[in-house]
Short mmCIF file of C-alpha atoms and ligand atoms in Angstrom, two decimals:
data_model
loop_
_atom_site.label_atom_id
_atom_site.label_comp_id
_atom_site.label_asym_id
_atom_site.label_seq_id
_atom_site.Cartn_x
_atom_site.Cartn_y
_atom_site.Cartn_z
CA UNK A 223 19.47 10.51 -14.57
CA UNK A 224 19.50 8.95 -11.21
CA UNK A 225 17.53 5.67 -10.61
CA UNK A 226 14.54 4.78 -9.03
CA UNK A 227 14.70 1.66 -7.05
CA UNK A 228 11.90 -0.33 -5.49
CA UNK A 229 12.11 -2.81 -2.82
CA UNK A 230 9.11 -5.46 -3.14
CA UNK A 231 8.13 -5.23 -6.70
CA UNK A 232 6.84 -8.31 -6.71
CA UNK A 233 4.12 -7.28 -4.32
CA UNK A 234 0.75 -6.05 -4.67
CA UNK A 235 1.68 -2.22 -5.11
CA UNK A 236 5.30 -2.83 -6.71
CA UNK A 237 4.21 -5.12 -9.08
CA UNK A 238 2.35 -2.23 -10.65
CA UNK A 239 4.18 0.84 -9.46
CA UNK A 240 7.28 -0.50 -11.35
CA UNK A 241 5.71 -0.65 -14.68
CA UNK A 242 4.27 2.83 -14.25
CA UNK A 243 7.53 4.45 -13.17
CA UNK A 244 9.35 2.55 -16.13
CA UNK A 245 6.45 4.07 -18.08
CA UNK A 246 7.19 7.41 -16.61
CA UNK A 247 10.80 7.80 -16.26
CA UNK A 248 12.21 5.31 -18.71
CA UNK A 249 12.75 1.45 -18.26
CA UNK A 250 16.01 1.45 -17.70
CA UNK A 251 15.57 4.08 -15.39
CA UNK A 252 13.62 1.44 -12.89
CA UNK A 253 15.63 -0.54 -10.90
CA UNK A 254 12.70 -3.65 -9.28
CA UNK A 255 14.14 -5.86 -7.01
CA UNK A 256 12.44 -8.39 -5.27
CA UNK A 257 13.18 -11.15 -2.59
CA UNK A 258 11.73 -14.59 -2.50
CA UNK A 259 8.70 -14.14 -4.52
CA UNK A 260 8.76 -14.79 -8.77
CA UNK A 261 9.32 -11.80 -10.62
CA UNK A 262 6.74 -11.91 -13.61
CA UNK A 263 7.82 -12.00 -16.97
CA UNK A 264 6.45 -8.81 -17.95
CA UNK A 265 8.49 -7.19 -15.00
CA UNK A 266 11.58 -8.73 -16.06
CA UNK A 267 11.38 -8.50 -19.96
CA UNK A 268 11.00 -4.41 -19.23
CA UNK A 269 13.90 -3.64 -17.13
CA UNK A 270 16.63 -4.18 -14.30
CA UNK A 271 15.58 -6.58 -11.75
CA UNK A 272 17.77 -8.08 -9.16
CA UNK A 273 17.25 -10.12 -5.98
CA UNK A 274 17.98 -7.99 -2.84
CA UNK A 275 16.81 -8.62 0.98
CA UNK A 276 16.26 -5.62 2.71
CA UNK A 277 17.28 -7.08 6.30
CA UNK A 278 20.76 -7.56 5.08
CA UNK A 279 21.67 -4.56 4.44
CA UNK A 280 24.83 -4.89 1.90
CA UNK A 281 22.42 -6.44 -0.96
CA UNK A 282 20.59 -3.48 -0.81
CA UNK A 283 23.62 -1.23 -0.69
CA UNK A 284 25.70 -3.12 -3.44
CA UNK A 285 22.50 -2.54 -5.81
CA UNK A 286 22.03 1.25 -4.78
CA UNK A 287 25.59 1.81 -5.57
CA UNK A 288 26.17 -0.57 -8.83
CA UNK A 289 22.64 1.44 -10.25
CA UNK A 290 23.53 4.84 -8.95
CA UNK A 291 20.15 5.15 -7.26
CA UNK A 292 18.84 8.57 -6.46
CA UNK A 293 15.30 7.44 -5.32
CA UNK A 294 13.97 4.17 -3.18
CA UNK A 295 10.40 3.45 -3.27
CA UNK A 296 10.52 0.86 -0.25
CA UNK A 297 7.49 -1.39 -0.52
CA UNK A 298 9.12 -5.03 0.71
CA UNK A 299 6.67 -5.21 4.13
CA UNK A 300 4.41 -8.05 5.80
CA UNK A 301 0.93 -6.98 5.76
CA UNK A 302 -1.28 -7.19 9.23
CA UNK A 303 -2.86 -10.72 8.78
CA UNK A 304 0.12 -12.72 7.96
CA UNK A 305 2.01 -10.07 10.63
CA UNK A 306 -0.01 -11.26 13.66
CA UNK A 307 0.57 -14.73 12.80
CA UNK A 308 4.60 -14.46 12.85
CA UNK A 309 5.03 -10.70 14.72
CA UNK A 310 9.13 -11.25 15.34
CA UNK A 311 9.99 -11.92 11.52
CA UNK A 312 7.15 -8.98 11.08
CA UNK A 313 9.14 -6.77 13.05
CA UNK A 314 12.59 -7.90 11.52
CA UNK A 315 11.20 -6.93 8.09
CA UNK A 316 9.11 -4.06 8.69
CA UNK A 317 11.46 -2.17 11.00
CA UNK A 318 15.12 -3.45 10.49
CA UNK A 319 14.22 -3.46 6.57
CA UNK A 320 13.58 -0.04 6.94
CA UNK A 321 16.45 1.40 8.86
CA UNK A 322 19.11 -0.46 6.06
CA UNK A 323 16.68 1.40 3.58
CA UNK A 324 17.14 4.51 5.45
CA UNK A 325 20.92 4.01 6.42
CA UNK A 326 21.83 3.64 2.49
CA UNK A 327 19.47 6.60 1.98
CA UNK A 328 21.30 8.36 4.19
CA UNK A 329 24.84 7.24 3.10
CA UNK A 330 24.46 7.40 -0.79
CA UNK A 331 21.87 10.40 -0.28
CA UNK A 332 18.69 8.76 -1.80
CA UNK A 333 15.09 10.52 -1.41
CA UNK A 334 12.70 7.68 0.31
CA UNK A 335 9.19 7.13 -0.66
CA UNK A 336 7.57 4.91 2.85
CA UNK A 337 3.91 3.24 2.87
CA UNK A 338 2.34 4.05 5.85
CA UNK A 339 -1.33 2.76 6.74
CA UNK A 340 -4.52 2.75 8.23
CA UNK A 341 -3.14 0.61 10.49
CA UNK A 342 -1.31 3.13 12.57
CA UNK A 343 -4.26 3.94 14.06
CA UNK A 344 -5.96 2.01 16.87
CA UNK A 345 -9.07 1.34 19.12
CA UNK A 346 -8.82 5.08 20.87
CA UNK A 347 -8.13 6.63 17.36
CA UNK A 348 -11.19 8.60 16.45
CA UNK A 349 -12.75 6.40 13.89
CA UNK A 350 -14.57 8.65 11.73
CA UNK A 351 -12.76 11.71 9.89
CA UNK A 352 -9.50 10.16 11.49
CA UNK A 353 -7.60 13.54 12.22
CA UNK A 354 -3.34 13.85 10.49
CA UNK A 355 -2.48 14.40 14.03
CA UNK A 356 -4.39 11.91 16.58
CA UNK A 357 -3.88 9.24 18.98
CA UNK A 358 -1.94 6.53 17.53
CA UNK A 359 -1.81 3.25 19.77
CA UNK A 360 -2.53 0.75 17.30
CA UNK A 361 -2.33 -2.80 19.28
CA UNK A 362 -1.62 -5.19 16.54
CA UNK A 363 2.56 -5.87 15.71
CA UNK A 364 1.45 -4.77 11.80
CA UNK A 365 0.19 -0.95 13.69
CA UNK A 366 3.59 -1.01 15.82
CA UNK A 367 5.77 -1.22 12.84
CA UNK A 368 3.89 1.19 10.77
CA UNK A 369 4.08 4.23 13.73
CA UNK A 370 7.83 3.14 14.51
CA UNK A 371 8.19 3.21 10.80
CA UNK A 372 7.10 6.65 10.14
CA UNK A 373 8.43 8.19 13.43
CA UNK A 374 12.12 6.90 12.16
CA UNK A 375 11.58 8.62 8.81
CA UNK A 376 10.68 11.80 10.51
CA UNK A 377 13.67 11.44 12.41
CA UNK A 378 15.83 10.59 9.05
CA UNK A 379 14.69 14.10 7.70
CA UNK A 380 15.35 16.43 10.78
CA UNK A 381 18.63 14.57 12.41
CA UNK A 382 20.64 13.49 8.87
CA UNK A 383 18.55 15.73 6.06
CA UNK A 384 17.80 12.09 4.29
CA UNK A 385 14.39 13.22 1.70
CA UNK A 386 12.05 10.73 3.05
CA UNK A 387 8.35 10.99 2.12
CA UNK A 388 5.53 8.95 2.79
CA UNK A 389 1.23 8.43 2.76
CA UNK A 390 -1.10 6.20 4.80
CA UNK A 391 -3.02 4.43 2.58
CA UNK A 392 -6.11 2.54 3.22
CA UNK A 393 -6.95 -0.56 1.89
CA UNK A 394 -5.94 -0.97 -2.14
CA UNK A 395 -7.79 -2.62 -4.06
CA UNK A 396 -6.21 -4.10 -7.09
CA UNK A 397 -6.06 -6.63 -10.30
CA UNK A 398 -2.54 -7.48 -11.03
CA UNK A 399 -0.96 -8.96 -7.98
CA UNK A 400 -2.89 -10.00 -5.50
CA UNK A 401 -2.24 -8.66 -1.52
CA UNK A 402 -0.09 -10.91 0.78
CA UNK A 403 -2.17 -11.20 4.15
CA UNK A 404 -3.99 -8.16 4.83
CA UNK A 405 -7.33 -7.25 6.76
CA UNK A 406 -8.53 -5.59 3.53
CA UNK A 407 -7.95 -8.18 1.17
CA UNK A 408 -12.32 -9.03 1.18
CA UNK A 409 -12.42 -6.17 -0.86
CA UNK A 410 -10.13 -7.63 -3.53
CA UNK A 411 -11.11 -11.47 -3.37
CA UNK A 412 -14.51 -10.22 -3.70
CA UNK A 413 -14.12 -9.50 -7.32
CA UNK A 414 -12.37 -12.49 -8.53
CA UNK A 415 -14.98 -14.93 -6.44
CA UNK A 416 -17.59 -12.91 -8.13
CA UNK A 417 -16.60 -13.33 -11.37
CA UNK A 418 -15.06 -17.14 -11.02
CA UNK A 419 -18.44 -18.64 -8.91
CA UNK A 420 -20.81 -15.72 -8.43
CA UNK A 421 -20.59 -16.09 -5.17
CA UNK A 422 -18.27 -14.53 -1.82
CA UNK A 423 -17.97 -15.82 1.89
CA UNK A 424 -16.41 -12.61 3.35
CA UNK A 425 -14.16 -12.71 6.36
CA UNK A 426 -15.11 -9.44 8.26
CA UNK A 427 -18.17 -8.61 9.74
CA UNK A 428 -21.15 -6.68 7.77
CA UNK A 429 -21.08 -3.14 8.95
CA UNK A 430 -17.39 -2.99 8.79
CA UNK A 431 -16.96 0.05 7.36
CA UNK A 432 -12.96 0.33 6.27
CA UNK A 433 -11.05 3.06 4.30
CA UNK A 434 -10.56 2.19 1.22
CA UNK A 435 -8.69 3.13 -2.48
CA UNK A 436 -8.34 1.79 -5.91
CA UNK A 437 -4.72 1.17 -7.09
CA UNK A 438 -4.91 3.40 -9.83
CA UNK A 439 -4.99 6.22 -6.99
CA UNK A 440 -1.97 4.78 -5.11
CA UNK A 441 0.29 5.01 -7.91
CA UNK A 442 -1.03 8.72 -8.71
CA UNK A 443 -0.25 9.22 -4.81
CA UNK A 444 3.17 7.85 -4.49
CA UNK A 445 4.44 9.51 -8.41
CA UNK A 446 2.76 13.23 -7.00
CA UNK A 447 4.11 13.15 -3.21
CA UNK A 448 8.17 11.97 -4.95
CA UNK A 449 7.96 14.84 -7.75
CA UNK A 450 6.31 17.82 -5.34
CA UNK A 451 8.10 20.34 -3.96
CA UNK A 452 8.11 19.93 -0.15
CA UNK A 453 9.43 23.33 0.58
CA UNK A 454 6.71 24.49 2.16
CA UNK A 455 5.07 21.21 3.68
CA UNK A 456 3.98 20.82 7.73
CA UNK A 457 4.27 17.01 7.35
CA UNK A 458 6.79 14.55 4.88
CA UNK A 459 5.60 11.42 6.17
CA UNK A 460 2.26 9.60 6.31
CA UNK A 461 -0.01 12.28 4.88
CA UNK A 462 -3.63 10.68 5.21
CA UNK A 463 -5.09 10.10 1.96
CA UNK A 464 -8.62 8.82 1.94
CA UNK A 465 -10.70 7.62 -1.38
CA UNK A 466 -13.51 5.71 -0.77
CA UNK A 467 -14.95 4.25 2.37
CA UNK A 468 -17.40 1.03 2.52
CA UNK A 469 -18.67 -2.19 4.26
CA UNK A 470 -19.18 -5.65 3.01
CA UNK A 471 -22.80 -5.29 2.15
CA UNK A 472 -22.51 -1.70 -0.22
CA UNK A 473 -19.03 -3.68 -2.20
CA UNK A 474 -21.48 -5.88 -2.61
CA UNK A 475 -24.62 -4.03 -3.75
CA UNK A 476 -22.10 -2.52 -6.35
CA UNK A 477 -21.54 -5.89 -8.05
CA UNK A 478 -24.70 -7.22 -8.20
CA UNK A 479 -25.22 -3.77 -10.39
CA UNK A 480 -22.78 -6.03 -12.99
CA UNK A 481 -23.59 -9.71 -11.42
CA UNK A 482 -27.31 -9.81 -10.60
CA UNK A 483 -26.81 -13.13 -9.10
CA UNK A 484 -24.09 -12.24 -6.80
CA UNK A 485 -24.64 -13.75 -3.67
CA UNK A 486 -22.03 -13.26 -0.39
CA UNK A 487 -22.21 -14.67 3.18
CA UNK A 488 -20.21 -14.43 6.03
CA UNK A 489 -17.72 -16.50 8.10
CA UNK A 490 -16.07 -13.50 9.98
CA UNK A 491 -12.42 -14.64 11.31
CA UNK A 492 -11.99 -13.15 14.96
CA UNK A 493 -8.47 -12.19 13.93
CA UNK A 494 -8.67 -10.10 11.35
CA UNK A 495 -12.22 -8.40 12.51
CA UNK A 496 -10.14 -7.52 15.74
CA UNK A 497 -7.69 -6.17 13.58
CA UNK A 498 -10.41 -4.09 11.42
CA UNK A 499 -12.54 -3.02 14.61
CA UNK A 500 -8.94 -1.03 15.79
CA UNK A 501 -8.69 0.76 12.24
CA UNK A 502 -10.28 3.91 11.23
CA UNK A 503 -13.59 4.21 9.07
CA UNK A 504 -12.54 6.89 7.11
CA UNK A 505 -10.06 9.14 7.71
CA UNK A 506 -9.38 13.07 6.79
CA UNK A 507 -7.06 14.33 4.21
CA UNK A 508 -6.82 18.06 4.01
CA UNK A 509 -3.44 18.04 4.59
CA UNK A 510 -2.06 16.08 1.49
CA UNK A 511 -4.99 17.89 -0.74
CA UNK A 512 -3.47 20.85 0.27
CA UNK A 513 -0.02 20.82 0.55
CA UNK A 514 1.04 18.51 -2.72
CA UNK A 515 -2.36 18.63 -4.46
CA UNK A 516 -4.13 14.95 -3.41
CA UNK A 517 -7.26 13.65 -5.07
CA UNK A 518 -8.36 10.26 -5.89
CA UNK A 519 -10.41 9.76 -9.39
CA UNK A 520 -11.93 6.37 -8.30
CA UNK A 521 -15.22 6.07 -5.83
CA UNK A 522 -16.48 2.94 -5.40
CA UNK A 523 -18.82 2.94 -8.50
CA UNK A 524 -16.07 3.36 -11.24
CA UNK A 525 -13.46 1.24 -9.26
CA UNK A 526 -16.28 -1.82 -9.53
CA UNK A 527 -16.98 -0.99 -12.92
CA UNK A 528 -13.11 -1.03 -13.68
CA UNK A 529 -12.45 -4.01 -11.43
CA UNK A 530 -14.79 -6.10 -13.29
CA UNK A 531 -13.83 -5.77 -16.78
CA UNK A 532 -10.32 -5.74 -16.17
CA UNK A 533 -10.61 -9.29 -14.01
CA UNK A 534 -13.25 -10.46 -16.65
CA UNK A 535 -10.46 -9.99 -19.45
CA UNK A 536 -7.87 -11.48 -17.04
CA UNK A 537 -9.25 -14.42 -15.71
CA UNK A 538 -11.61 -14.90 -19.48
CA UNK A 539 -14.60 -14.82 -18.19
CA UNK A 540 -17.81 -13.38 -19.31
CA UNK A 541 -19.94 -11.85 -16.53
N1 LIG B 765 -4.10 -3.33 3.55
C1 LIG B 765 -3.32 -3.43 4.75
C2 LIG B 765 -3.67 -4.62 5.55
O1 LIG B 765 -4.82 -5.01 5.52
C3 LIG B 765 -3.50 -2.21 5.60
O2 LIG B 765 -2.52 -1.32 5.35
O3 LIG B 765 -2.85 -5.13 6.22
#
């Protein structure tokens, strides 16, 4: 068979997504490559890995071609925090990273899975039941990227015919890797602060209600939208898909269900509220439930539940 081949594995979402596809498909079927960061040992005891960096476009190439690559999962981004803070590299990697992706797709005629997010939306989006077709002037560099990015893919499909595909997640929430600089990552330190001092100083603002989605979900979302049939699909790229949506105070509420003690304060960082103020609440989903079958299992119940005896086990600690 052709190969899958992700770009960022060592990230929060690759880092995971890899070993499920090599679950899926065959570990020698799962190309992960990875730039700068340390691929684990887990990742590179079950399969290819090689170092690639997606701005310079013949590593990329030279991998697609040596591997035969049919498929590119292309997950190497810089989240919103860390994209503020340096918005020109942000816009080298986001952006010209994604046209090489799309250029080899194009050239060796690879099918392209594409992260959108929330953060494609902005202040004049409506917040609450975020429509698939709204206003879309998203004011952060992060939000710029993520609209250019899906706009070229769209393009991709209709000028050349390249199979791109593509959601806009919310904020994952995950205990493998953590994320590398986003506005959502409260939602993820939460847990391990919880369970290593019982206690949480969270960044954003309580009442700062977010879209949210348990990793779990992401992985069934990217697998399902790659092996659907799209012959019949209104959209390709950055269908909304919407799991769970809370603030600070009910993430927190649903610990101290497991840690009684749990206490959390705030010490909100202008920055990344800004960046969370622009971003919907919640946004609407028909279109991906409809058209390749969408639905999350996790709520944010039996993602806590989940989170905290997977990070107990992890980090060996007894809550
Ligand atoms: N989780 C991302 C971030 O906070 C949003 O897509 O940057």
């Amino acid at each position: 068979m052709k190969k899958l081949l992700i770009t960022g594995a060592c990230g929060q979402i690759g880092s995971e997504l890899a070993m499920a596809l090599r679950q899926r498909y065959g570990n020698d079927n799962v190309v992960a490559t990875g730039h700068r960061t340390k691929p684990s040992q887990e990742l590179l005891d079950s399969g290819p890995f090689e170092f690639i960096d997606c701005t310079a476009v013949d590593t990329l190439e030279k991998v697609v071609k040596e591997y035969d690559v049919g498929t590119i999962y292309h997950l190497a981004a810089m989240l919103s925090a860390v994209a503020e803070a340096r918005p020109q590299l942000a816009w080298d990697v986001n952006i010209n990273g994604l046209y090489n992706v799309l250029e080899v797709a194009r050239k060796h005629k690879c099918a392209v899975f594409t992260p959108s997010s929330i953060g494609a939306f902005g202040p004049s989006t409506p917040h609450d039941n975020t429509p698939q077709e709204t206003i879309q002037r998203p004011n952060t560099i992060y939000g710029v990227t993520k609209v250019s990015g899906e706009l070229l893919c769209d393009y991709y499909h209709s000028k050349f015919g390249v199979d791109t595909r593509g959601v806009r997640f919310p904020g994952l929430i995950s205990n493998v890797t953590l994320p590398g600089g986003g506005t959502t990552d409260y939602a993820v330190e939460i847990y391990y602060e919880a369970i290593r001092h019982g206690r949480y100083t969270c960044f954003l603002r309580k009442g700062t209600y977010l879209d949210m989605m348990y990793m779990p979900d992401a992985l069934k979302a990217m697998i399902d939208i790659m092996e659907a049939d799209p012959s019949n699909w209104t959209y390709r790229n950055a269908f909304n898909v919407s799991a769970m949506s809370f603030e600070p105070e009910d993430i927190a509420r649903e610990v101290r269900k497991h840690i009684p003690d749990f206490v959390m304060d705030y010490n909100v960082d202008p920055v990344r509220q800004a960046i969370a103020d622009s971003w919907p609440n919640k946004m609407e989903d028909s279109a991906a439930r409809e058209q390749w079958g969408w639905k999350p299992d996790y709520d944010l119940a039996s993602m806590t539940s989940d989170m905290l005896e997977k990070l107990s086990a992890k980090l060996n600690i007894r809550t």
